[in-house]
mmCIF file of C-alpha atoms in Angstrom:
data_model
loop_
_atom_site.group_PDB
_atom_site.id
_atom_site.type_symbol
_atom_site.label_atom_id
_atom_site.label_comp_id
_atom_site.label_asym_id
_atom_site.label_seq_id
_atom_site.Cartn_x
_atom_site.Cartn_y
_atom_site.Cartn_z
ATOM 1 C CA MET U 150 98.050 43.051 -30.133
ATOM 2 C CA SER U 151 99.510 40.231 -29.005
ATOM 3 C CA LYS U 152 101.602 37.760 -31.048
ATOM 4 C CA PRO U 153 100.108 34.667 -32.869
ATOM 5 C CA PHE U 154 100.966 31.428 -31.960
ATOM 6 C CA ASP U 155 103.523 29.870 -34.086
ATOM 7 C CA TYR U 156 102.175 26.488 -35.578
ATOM 8 C CA SER U 157 104.945 25.915 -37.349
ATOM 9 C CA LYS U 158 106.477 23.303 -35.437
ATOM 10 C CA TRP U 159 103.525 20.961 -36.480
ATOM 11 C CA ASP U 160 104.239 21.290 -40.167
ATOM 12 C CA ASN U 161 106.492 17.768 -40.002
ATOM 13 C CA ILE U 162 105.086 15.664 -37.866
ATOM 14 C CA GLU U 163 106.162 12.072 -37.622
ATOM 15 C CA LEU U 164 104.147 9.475 -36.584
ATOM 16 C CA SER U 165 105.277 6.996 -34.233
ATOM 17 C CA ASP U 166 104.292 3.371 -34.709
ATOM 18 C CA ASP U 167 104.775 0.984 -31.236
ATOM 19 C CA GLU U 168 106.350 -1.488 -33.463
ATOM 20 C CA GLU U 169 108.871 0.669 -35.243
ATOM 21 C CA ASP U 170 111.978 -0.929 -33.397
ATOM 22 C CA CYS U 171 113.594 -2.637 -36.096
ATOM 23 C CA HIS U 172 117.538 -2.820 -36.598
ATOM 24 C CA PRO U 173 119.018 -0.221 -38.922
ATOM 25 C CA ASN U 174 119.932 -3.630 -40.931
ATOM 26 C CA ILE U 175 116.836 -4.942 -41.347
ATOM 27 C CA ASP U 176 114.536 -3.894 -44.327
ATOM 28 C CA LYS U 177 111.463 -1.662 -42.684
ATOM 29 C CA GLU U 178 108.915 -2.797 -44.858
ATOM 30 C CA SER U 179 109.666 -6.507 -44.361
ATOM 31 C CA TRP U 180 109.344 -6.108 -40.906
ATOM 32 C CA PHE U 181 106.336 -4.738 -40.749
ATOM 33 C CA ARG U 182 105.344 -7.458 -42.791
ATOM 34 C CA MET U 183 106.478 -9.749 -40.458
ATOM 35 C CA LYS U 184 104.959 -8.070 -37.594
ATOM 36 C CA HIS U 185 101.750 -7.736 -39.527
ATOM 37 C CA ARG U 186 101.619 -10.988 -40.051
ATOM 38 C CA SER U 187 102.154 -12.239 -36.582
ATOM 39 C CA ARG U 188 99.617 -10.391 -35.394
ATOM 40 C CA VAL U 189 97.070 -11.704 -38.147
ATOM 41 C CA GLU U 190 98.030 -15.319 -36.561
ATOM 42 C CA ARG U 191 97.560 -14.096 -33.336
ATOM 43 C CA GLU U 192 94.273 -12.272 -33.843
ATOM 44 C CA GLU U 193 92.973 -15.695 -36.031
ATOM 45 C CA ASN U 194 94.315 -18.019 -33.127
ATOM 46 C CA GLU U 195 92.429 -15.937 -30.426
ATOM 47 C CA ALA U 196 89.280 -15.649 -32.247
ATOM 48 C CA LYS U 197 89.394 -19.700 -32.397
ATOM 49 C CA ASP U 198 89.869 -19.592 -28.774
ATOM 50 C CA ARG U 199 86.687 -18.013 -28.114
ATOM 51 C CA ALA U 200 84.458 -19.809 -29.793
ATOM 52 C CA ARG U 201 86.015 -22.954 -28.656
ATOM 53 C CA ILE U 202 85.403 -21.394 -25.168
ATOM 54 C CA GLU U 203 82.068 -20.021 -25.992
ATOM 55 C CA GLN U 204 80.632 -23.382 -27.670
ATOM 56 C CA LYS U 205 82.373 -25.340 -23.986
ATOM 57 C CA VAL U 206 80.677 -22.576 -22.036
ATOM 58 C CA ALA U 207 76.976 -23.293 -23.635
ATOM 59 C CA GLY U 208 76.980 -26.787 -23.142
ATOM 60 C CA TYR U 209 77.195 -26.046 -19.065
ATOM 61 C CA ALA U 210 73.997 -24.020 -19.789
ATOM 62 C CA GLU U 211 71.536 -26.749 -19.175
ATOM 63 C CA PRO U 212 73.551 -27.970 -15.540
ATOM 64 C CA LYS U 213 74.111 -23.859 -15.009
ATOM 65 C CA GLU U 214 69.680 -23.802 -14.674
ATOM 66 C CA ASP U 215 69.543 -27.372 -12.984
ATOM 67 C CA LEU U 216 71.686 -25.631 -10.283
ATOM 68 C CA LYS U 217 70.462 -22.683 -10.061
ATOM 69 C CA LYS U 218 66.672 -23.767 -9.935
ATOM 70 C CA VAL U 219 68.104 -25.841 -6.831
ATOM 71 C CA SER U 220 70.054 -22.943 -5.298
ATOM 72 C CA GLU U 221 66.915 -20.600 -5.909
ATOM 73 C CA THR U 222 64.940 -23.122 -3.736
ATOM 74 C CA MET U 223 67.544 -23.146 -0.728
ATOM 75 C CA ARG U 224 67.313 -19.455 -0.745
ATOM 76 C CA GLN U 225 63.759 -19.043 -0.617
ATOM 77 C CA THR U 226 63.478 -21.387 2.180
ATOM 78 C CA GLN U 227 66.381 -19.833 3.818
ATOM 79 C CA ILE U 228 68.639 -22.548 4.418
ATOM 80 C CA GLY U 229 72.292 -22.174 2.835
ATOM 81 C CA ALA U 230 75.463 -24.303 2.689
ATOM 82 C CA THR U 231 78.077 -24.505 5.837
ATOM 83 C CA ASP U 232 80.925 -21.843 5.430
ATOM 84 C CA GLY U 233 84.127 -22.845 4.300
ATOM 85 C CA GLU U 234 82.528 -26.297 2.338
ATOM 86 C CA LYS U 235 83.688 -26.635 -1.444
ATOM 87 C CA LYS U 236 80.953 -25.846 -4.290
ATOM 88 C CA PRO U 237 79.903 -28.708 -6.275
ATOM 89 C CA ALA U 238 81.793 -30.174 -9.273
ATOM 90 C CA ALA U 239 79.458 -29.014 -11.881
ATOM 91 C CA VAL U 240 79.005 -25.534 -10.314
ATOM 92 C CA LYS U 241 83.081 -25.517 -10.017
ATOM 93 C CA SER U 242 83.778 -26.680 -13.864
ATOM 94 C CA THR U 243 80.763 -24.094 -14.898
ATOM 95 C CA ALA U 244 82.721 -21.446 -13.141
ATOM 96 C CA ASP U 245 85.988 -22.216 -13.891
ATOM 97 C CA SER U 246 84.715 -22.197 -17.487
ATOM 98 C CA ASP U 247 83.115 -18.836 -17.215
ATOM 99 C CA ALA U 248 86.276 -17.251 -15.644
ATOM 100 C CA GLU U 249 88.411 -18.866 -19.115
ATOM 101 C CA ALA U 250 85.121 -16.978 -20.949
ATOM 102 C CA THR U 251 85.732 -13.636 -19.254
ATOM 103 C CA THR U 252 89.696 -13.443 -19.667
ATOM 104 C CA ALA U 253 89.102 -14.877 -23.398
ATOM 105 C CA THR U 254 86.432 -11.546 -24.118
ATOM 106 C CA LYS U 255 88.853 -9.291 -22.437
ATOM 107 C CA PRO U 256 89.298 -6.171 -25.045
ATOM 108 C CA THR U 257 92.508 -6.832 -27.047
ATOM 109 C CA PRO U 258 94.913 -3.972 -26.930
ATOM 110 C CA ALA U 259 94.318 -1.341 -30.432
ATOM 111 C CA ASN U 260 97.107 -1.426 -33.377
ATOM 112 C CA THR U 261 96.849 0.375 -36.883
ATOM 113 C CA ASP U 262 95.255 -2.622 -38.234
ATOM 114 C CA SER U 263 92.278 -2.844 -35.920
ATOM 115 C CA ALA U 264 91.770 0.380 -34.158
ATOM 116 C CA PRO U 265 89.340 1.729 -36.923
ATOM 117 C CA ASN U 266 87.109 -1.477 -36.574
ATOM 118 C CA ASN U 267 86.953 -2.833 -32.699
ATOM 119 C CA THR U 268 84.074 -3.252 -32.075
ATOM 120 C CA SER U 269 85.095 -4.497 -28.449
ATOM 121 C CA ASN U 270 82.901 -3.079 -25.637
ATOM 122 C CA ASP U 271 85.115 -1.447 -22.965
ATOM 123 C CA THR U 272 83.378 -3.127 -20.295
ATOM 124 C CA SER U 273 83.747 -6.938 -19.797
ATOM 125 C CA THR U 274 81.523 -9.000 -17.717
ATOM 126 C CA SER U 275 82.035 -12.025 -15.824
ATOM 127 C CA LEU U 276 79.402 -14.997 -16.055
ATOM 128 C CA ALA U 277 80.246 -15.980 -13.180
ATOM 129 C CA THR U 278 77.612 -16.387 -10.709
ATOM 130 C CA LYS U 279 78.116 -15.056 -6.850
ATOM 131 C CA SER U 280 77.772 -17.768 -4.408
ATOM 132 C CA SER U 281 74.640 -17.305 -2.055
ATOM 133 C CA PRO U 282 75.950 -17.075 1.667
ATOM 134 C CA ALA U 283 76.347 -20.100 3.577
ATOM 135 C CA GLY U 284 74.046 -20.688 6.173
ATOM 136 C CA PRO U 285 74.620 -22.441 9.720
ATOM 137 C CA ALA U 286 75.259 -25.507 10.062
ATOM 138 C CA ARG U 287 74.217 -28.231 12.511
ATOM 139 C CA ASP U 288 77.233 -30.190 14.917
ATOM 140 C CA LEU U 289 75.927 -33.369 15.309
ATOM 141 C CA GLY U 290 78.851 -34.045 17.423
ATOM 142 C CA ALA U 291 80.679 -36.502 18.812
ATOM 143 C CA MET U 292 78.714 -39.764 16.693
ATOM 144 C CA ASP U 293 78.234 -42.590 18.770
ATOM 145 C CA THR U 294 78.328 -46.644 18.310
ATOM 146 C CA TYR U 295 75.747 -48.491 17.121
ATOM 147 C CA HIS U 296 75.260 -50.120 20.589
ATOM 148 C CA GLU U 297 75.291 -46.892 22.630
ATOM 149 C CA PHE U 298 72.907 -45.013 19.119
ATOM 150 C CA THR U 299 70.236 -47.510 19.852
ATOM 151 C CA GLU U 300 70.413 -47.521 23.623
ATOM 152 C CA LYS U 301 69.742 -43.588 23.852
ATOM 153 C CA TYR U 302 67.656 -43.589 20.594
ATOM 154 C CA ALA U 303 65.706 -46.419 19.112
ATOM 155 C CA ASP U 304 62.618 -45.379 20.922
ATOM 156 C CA LEU U 305 62.925 -41.782 18.765
ATOM 157 C CA VAL U 306 63.863 -44.081 15.500
ATOM 158 C CA GLU U 307 60.727 -45.755 15.962
ATOM 159 C CA GLN U 308 58.497 -43.163 16.328
ATOM 160 C CA PHE U 309 59.891 -41.956 12.453
ATOM 161 C CA MET U 310 59.608 -45.303 11.666
ATOM 162 C CA ALA U 311 55.515 -45.300 12.491
ATOM 163 C CA LEU U 312 54.932 -41.932 10.853
ATOM 164 C CA PRO U 313 51.613 -42.773 7.951
ATOM 165 C CA ASP U 314 52.648 -39.926 6.106
ATOM 166 C CA LEU U 315 55.115 -37.665 3.967
ATOM 167 C CA ALA U 316 54.529 -34.278 5.885
ATOM 168 C CA GLY U 317 54.302 -35.761 9.462
ATOM 169 C CA SER U 318 58.063 -37.569 8.375
ATOM 170 C CA GLU U 319 59.020 -33.551 7.579
ATOM 171 C CA GLU U 320 58.159 -31.847 10.536
ATOM 172 C CA PHE U 321 59.276 -34.788 12.824
ATOM 173 C CA LEU U 322 62.832 -34.449 10.509
ATOM 174 C CA LEU U 323 62.809 -30.757 11.327
ATOM 175 C CA ARG U 324 62.937 -31.182 14.775
ATOM 176 C CA HIS U 325 64.982 -34.498 15.532
ATOM 177 C CA GLY U 326 67.161 -34.728 12.083
ATOM 178 C CA ASP U 327 70.152 -33.757 14.465
ATOM 179 C CA VAL U 328 69.661 -37.793 15.790
ATOM 180 C CA LEU U 329 67.280 -39.378 12.281
ATOM 181 C CA LEU U 330 69.987 -38.315 9.850
ATOM 182 C CA GLN U 331 72.833 -39.925 11.134
ATOM 183 C CA GLU U 332 74.543 -42.796 10.042
ATOM 184 C CA ASN U 333 72.991 -45.384 12.611
ATOM 185 C CA ALA U 334 69.843 -44.518 12.235
ATOM 186 C CA SER U 335 70.024 -45.513 8.587
ATOM 187 C CA ASN U 336 71.163 -48.516 9.649
ATOM 188 C CA TYR U 337 68.271 -49.300 12.344
ATOM 189 C CA LEU U 338 66.002 -48.474 9.778
ATOM 190 C CA LEU U 339 67.208 -51.141 7.324
ATOM 191 C CA LEU U 340 68.101 -53.943 9.611
ATOM 192 C CA ALA U 341 63.992 -52.691 11.017
ATOM 193 C CA SER U 342 62.861 -53.569 7.435
ATOM 194 C CA LEU U 343 64.866 -56.883 7.016
ATOM 195 C CA GLU U 344 63.516 -57.871 10.829
ATOM 196 C CA ASP U 345 59.775 -57.046 9.839
ATOM 197 C CA GLU U 346 59.843 -58.857 6.543
ATOM 198 C CA MET U 347 61.473 -62.089 8.070
ATOM 199 C CA ASN U 348 58.637 -61.703 11.085
ATOM 200 C CA GLY U 349 55.707 -61.634 8.520
ATOM 201 C CA TYR U 350 55.093 -58.116 9.158
ATOM 202 C CA HIS U 351 54.600 -57.075 5.328
ATOM 203 C CA ASP U 352 52.662 -54.202 5.726
ATOM 204 C CA LYS U 353 54.930 -52.982 8.508
ATOM 205 C CA MET U 354 58.321 -53.831 6.123
ATOM 206 C CA LYS U 355 56.752 -50.986 3.526
ATOM 207 C CA ARG U 356 56.310 -48.176 5.427
ATOM 208 C CA THR U 357 59.765 -48.547 7.253
ATOM 209 C CA ALA U 358 61.440 -49.217 4.410
ATOM 210 C CA ARG U 359 59.969 -46.076 3.319
ATOM 211 C CA GLN U 360 60.957 -43.835 5.742
ATOM 212 C CA SER U 361 64.528 -45.313 5.342
ATOM 213 C CA GLN U 362 64.376 -44.492 1.545
ATOM 214 C CA ILE U 363 63.393 -40.685 3.009
ATOM 215 C CA ILE U 364 66.943 -40.686 4.916
ATOM 216 C CA THR U 365 68.921 -41.872 2.068
ATOM 217 C CA SER U 366 67.320 -39.307 -0.450
ATOM 218 C CA ILE U 367 68.131 -36.640 1.538
ATOM 219 C CA ALA U 368 71.657 -37.700 2.218
ATOM 220 C CA GLU U 369 72.272 -37.575 -1.469
ATOM 221 C CA LEU U 370 71.111 -34.723 -2.186
ATOM 222 C CA ALA U 371 73.224 -33.244 0.301
ATOM 223 C CA LYS U 372 75.854 -35.062 -0.894
ATOM 224 C CA THR U 373 75.266 -33.756 -4.040
ATOM 225 C CA VAL U 374 74.909 -29.947 -3.199
ATOM 226 C CA LYS U 375 77.976 -30.610 -0.594
ATOM 227 C CA THR U 376 76.081 -29.013 2.463
ATOM 228 C CA HIS U 377 74.458 -30.907 5.832
ATOM 229 C CA PRO U 378 71.663 -33.270 5.298
ATOM 230 C CA GLY U 379 70.060 -31.091 7.909
ATOM 231 C CA ASN U 380 69.787 -27.913 5.490
ATOM 232 C CA VAL U 381 68.284 -30.025 2.349
ATOM 233 C CA ILE U 382 65.244 -31.145 4.612
ATOM 234 C CA ARG U 383 62.572 -28.758 3.679
ATOM 235 C CA PRO U 384 64.180 -28.515 -0.379
ATOM 236 C CA PHE U 385 63.741 -32.514 -0.316
ATOM 237 C CA PHE U 386 60.619 -31.999 0.793
ATOM 238 C CA GLN U 387 59.555 -29.265 -1.391
ATOM 239 C CA ARG U 388 61.010 -31.197 -4.579
ATOM 240 C CA LEU U 389 58.116 -34.102 -3.883
ATOM 241 C CA LYS U 390 55.368 -31.717 -4.127
ATOM 242 C CA GLU U 391 56.788 -32.035 -8.038
ATOM 243 C CA ARG U 392 54.980 -35.004 -9.671
ATOM 244 C CA LEU U 393 58.093 -36.457 -11.622
ATOM 245 C CA HIS U 394 60.051 -36.033 -8.523
ATOM 246 C CA LEU U 395 57.494 -38.087 -6.279
ATOM 247 C CA GLU U 396 56.928 -40.991 -8.659
ATOM 248 C CA GLU U 397 60.746 -40.887 -8.769
ATOM 249 C CA PHE U 398 61.322 -41.251 -5.323
ATOM 250 C CA LEU U 399 58.116 -44.299 -4.925
ATOM 251 C CA ALA U 400 60.084 -46.024 -7.946
ATOM 252 C CA GLN U 401 62.719 -46.015 -5.687
ATOM 253 C CA THR U 402 60.891 -46.970 -2.837
ATOM 254 C CA LYS U 403 59.181 -50.222 -4.076
ATOM 255 C CA ALA U 404 62.247 -51.317 -5.346
ATOM 256 C CA PHE U 405 64.445 -50.977 -2.395
ATOM 257 C CA GLN U 406 60.853 -52.822 -0.578
ATOM 258 C CA GLU U 407 61.478 -55.822 -3.276
ATOM 259 C CA LYS U 408 65.444 -55.887 -2.473
ATOM 260 C CA ILE U 409 64.007 -56.089 0.803
ATOM 261 C CA VAL U 410 61.677 -59.202 -0.031
ATOM 262 C CA SER U 411 64.794 -61.261 -1.547
ATOM 263 C CA ARG U 412 67.407 -60.454 0.944
ATOM 264 C CA ALA U 413 64.622 -61.703 3.676
ATOM 265 C CA VAL U 414 64.103 -65.031 1.600
ATOM 266 C CA VAL U 415 67.540 -65.539 1.307
ATOM 267 C CA LYS U 416 68.462 -64.658 5.322
ATOM 268 C CA ARG U 417 65.233 -67.306 5.996
ATOM 269 C CA GLN U 418 67.066 -70.121 4.197
ATOM 270 C CA GLU U 419 70.770 -69.352 6.108
ATOM 271 C CA ILE U 420 69.069 -69.168 9.505
ATOM 272 C CA ASP U 421 67.330 -72.441 8.412
ATOM 273 C CA ARG U 422 70.439 -74.301 7.592
ATOM 274 C CA GLU U 423 72.702 -73.020 10.757
ATOM 275 C CA ARG U 424 70.193 -74.559 13.110
ATOM 276 C CA ALA U 425 69.498 -77.506 11.434
ATOM 277 C CA GLN U 426 73.539 -77.731 11.533
ATOM 278 C CA GLU U 427 73.231 -76.940 15.201
ATOM 279 C CA ALA U 428 70.658 -79.162 15.831
ATOM 280 C CA ARG U 429 73.122 -82.322 14.353
ATOM 281 C CA ASN U 430 75.992 -80.939 15.861
ATOM 282 C CA GLU U 431 73.937 -81.334 19.701
ATOM 283 C CA LYS U 432 72.384 -84.904 18.277
ATOM 284 C CA GLY U 433 76.055 -86.050 16.924
ATOM 285 C CA THR U 434 76.643 -87.170 13.305
ATOM 286 C CA SER U 435 75.940 -90.643 13.206
ATOM 287 C CA LEU U 436 77.456 -93.238 11.007
ATOM 288 C CA GLU U 437 74.291 -94.373 9.368
ATOM 289 C CA ASP U 438 74.195 -90.561 7.902
ATOM 290 C CA ILE U 439 77.237 -91.272 5.866
ATOM 291 C CA PRO U 440 77.306 -92.725 2.684
ATOM 292 C CA LEU U 441 79.134 -96.336 2.675
ATOM 293 C CA GLU U 442 82.103 -95.256 0.145
ATOM 294 C CA GLN U 443 82.848 -92.584 2.483
ATOM 295 C CA ARG U 444 82.833 -94.569 5.805
ATOM 296 C CA LEU U 445 84.893 -97.354 4.479
ATOM 297 C CA GLY U 446 88.037 -97.887 6.632
ATOM 298 C CA PRO U 447 91.337 -98.097 5.602
ATOM 299 C CA GLY U 448 91.530 -101.212 5.541
ATOM 300 C CA GLY U 449 88.198 -101.264 3.018
ATOM 301 C CA LEU U 450 85.726 -103.074 5.820
ATOM 302 C CA ASP U 451 82.240 -101.280 6.953
ATOM 303 C CA PRO U 452 82.684 -100.114 10.300
ATOM 304 C CA LEU U 453 78.890 -100.734 10.810
ATOM 305 C CA GLU U 454 79.404 -104.417 10.398
ATOM 306 C CA VAL U 455 82.533 -104.445 11.914
ATOM 307 C CA ILE U 456 80.980 -103.226 15.290
ATOM 308 C CA GLU U 457 78.034 -105.244 15.191
ATOM 309 C CA THR U 458 80.232 -108.494 15.252
ATOM 310 C CA LEU U 459 82.161 -106.687 18.448
ATOM 311 C CA PRO U 460 81.601 -108.593 21.694
ATOM 312 C CA PRO U 461 79.050 -105.991 23.867
ATOM 313 C CA GLY U 462 82.154 -105.014 25.860
ATOM 314 C CA MET U 463 84.094 -103.199 23.309
ATOM 315 C CA VAL U 464 81.051 -101.849 21.596
ATOM 316 C CA ALA U 465 80.095 -100.027 24.976
ATOM 317 C CA ALA U 466 84.200 -98.651 24.890
ATOM 318 C CA PHE U 467 83.513 -97.724 21.938
ATOM 319 C CA GLU U 468 80.466 -95.299 22.050
ATOM 320 C CA SER U 469 81.465 -93.763 25.258
ATOM 321 C CA ARG U 470 84.951 -93.470 24.175
ATOM 322 C CA ASP U 471 86.538 -94.873 26.940
ATOM 323 C CA VAL U 472 90.072 -96.330 26.159
ATOM 324 C CA GLU U 473 90.901 -97.625 29.644
ATOM 325 C CA GLN U 474 87.194 -99.662 29.560
ATOM 326 C CA LEU U 475 88.542 -101.099 25.864
ATOM 327 C CA LYS U 476 91.847 -101.966 27.463
ATOM 328 C CA GLN U 477 90.517 -103.573 30.317
ATOM 329 C CA VAL U 478 88.075 -105.565 27.762
ATOM 330 C CA LEU U 479 90.920 -106.557 25.757
ATOM 331 C CA MET U 480 92.963 -108.284 28.700
ATOM 332 C CA GLU U 481 89.961 -110.321 29.934
ATOM 333 C CA MET U 482 89.619 -111.803 26.209
ATOM 334 C CA ASP U 483 91.684 -114.433 24.772
ATOM 335 C CA ALA U 484 94.811 -113.201 23.140
ATOM 336 C CA ASP U 485 94.180 -114.042 19.489
ATOM 337 C CA GLU U 486 90.410 -113.627 19.688
ATOM 338 C CA ALA U 487 91.300 -109.961 21.135
ATOM 339 C CA GLU U 488 94.001 -109.403 17.952
ATOM 340 C CA ALA U 489 91.582 -110.273 15.550
ATOM 341 C CA HIS U 490 88.950 -107.851 16.923
ATOM 342 C CA MET U 491 91.374 -104.854 16.692
ATOM 343 C CA LYS U 492 92.518 -106.146 13.698
ATOM 344 C CA ARG U 493 89.305 -105.571 12.322
ATOM 345 C CA CYS U 494 88.738 -102.438 13.852
ATOM 346 C CA ILE U 495 91.696 -100.483 12.637
ATOM 347 C CA ASP U 496 90.516 -101.538 9.206
ATOM 348 C CA ALA U 497 87.418 -100.405 9.961
ATOM 349 C CA GLY U 498 88.599 -97.048 11.241
ATOM 350 C CA LEU U 499 87.039 -97.407 14.526
ATOM 351 C CA TRP U 500 91.156 -97.803 15.760
ATOM 352 C CA VAL U 501 94.609 -95.984 14.833
ATOM 353 C CA ALA U 502 97.038 -98.361 14.619
#
């Protein structure tokens, strides 16, 4: 018969405690009470942090749903963002909060107080969503100056301006977005809208303004989702199929058209003033157009009255601004008479002494 197993070595088992590291001169029970109190306070603080973070994450639920819809739309149209581009601020902020929540909800180490009541899951799930694979971006190449752009692509932009509906605009942009989504194209459409209204082509202005708003809205949407404008052409027109987004776009277009009308009025007034000023400059400003108090000379005499009393030779010299002719006329006159006429001319501001 084999020798029975000896269990006596387990008769006096000393349970170890991870926290049994107190100094021999310190009362062990006091030490444990202090450690227990510290642990309880730490757990309470962790619970408060979890509650705060969960509340913060809940606040991002709505923006996350909106961003999810946009991402889903872009995924369905097989259009992604460019590799290496930064996430939108809302996505980054939400991801940061999710990461913080994940850290806060990690299982806490078991201890003698919490081990029997530990209900936390062994596996924690990250709330952060995986980013969709980025799609290829279109390279627009070197940007042309506005003059170079108009020379190359004016006809193409004019074709886009003449499109009557949104469906045709979408297809045209899908074919020529590398040109029409440049800033120069947006500037061309803006100036064309203003020029049409100034020339009295109000209906044409309204159509051009709508096309301008399409380009502007696509650029703004691309900026919001941090991607190339060409990547949001289909999502933009897909959004316009929803009544709410279509009404919003039409309202923005109407407001833009009203601004064009107001600006055209101001611009016409400016042009009229400039033309009137040019006409006055070509004609020359006459003394009759200047008020009496402004045309009086340093001696208080009215130059109009003085010039009417001058001899014809002096009048001709002043009108032609010929100094030599004036000197010749004065030399032919009596000295006292010439001196009297010149004094009146100086007092009237016709001659500077």
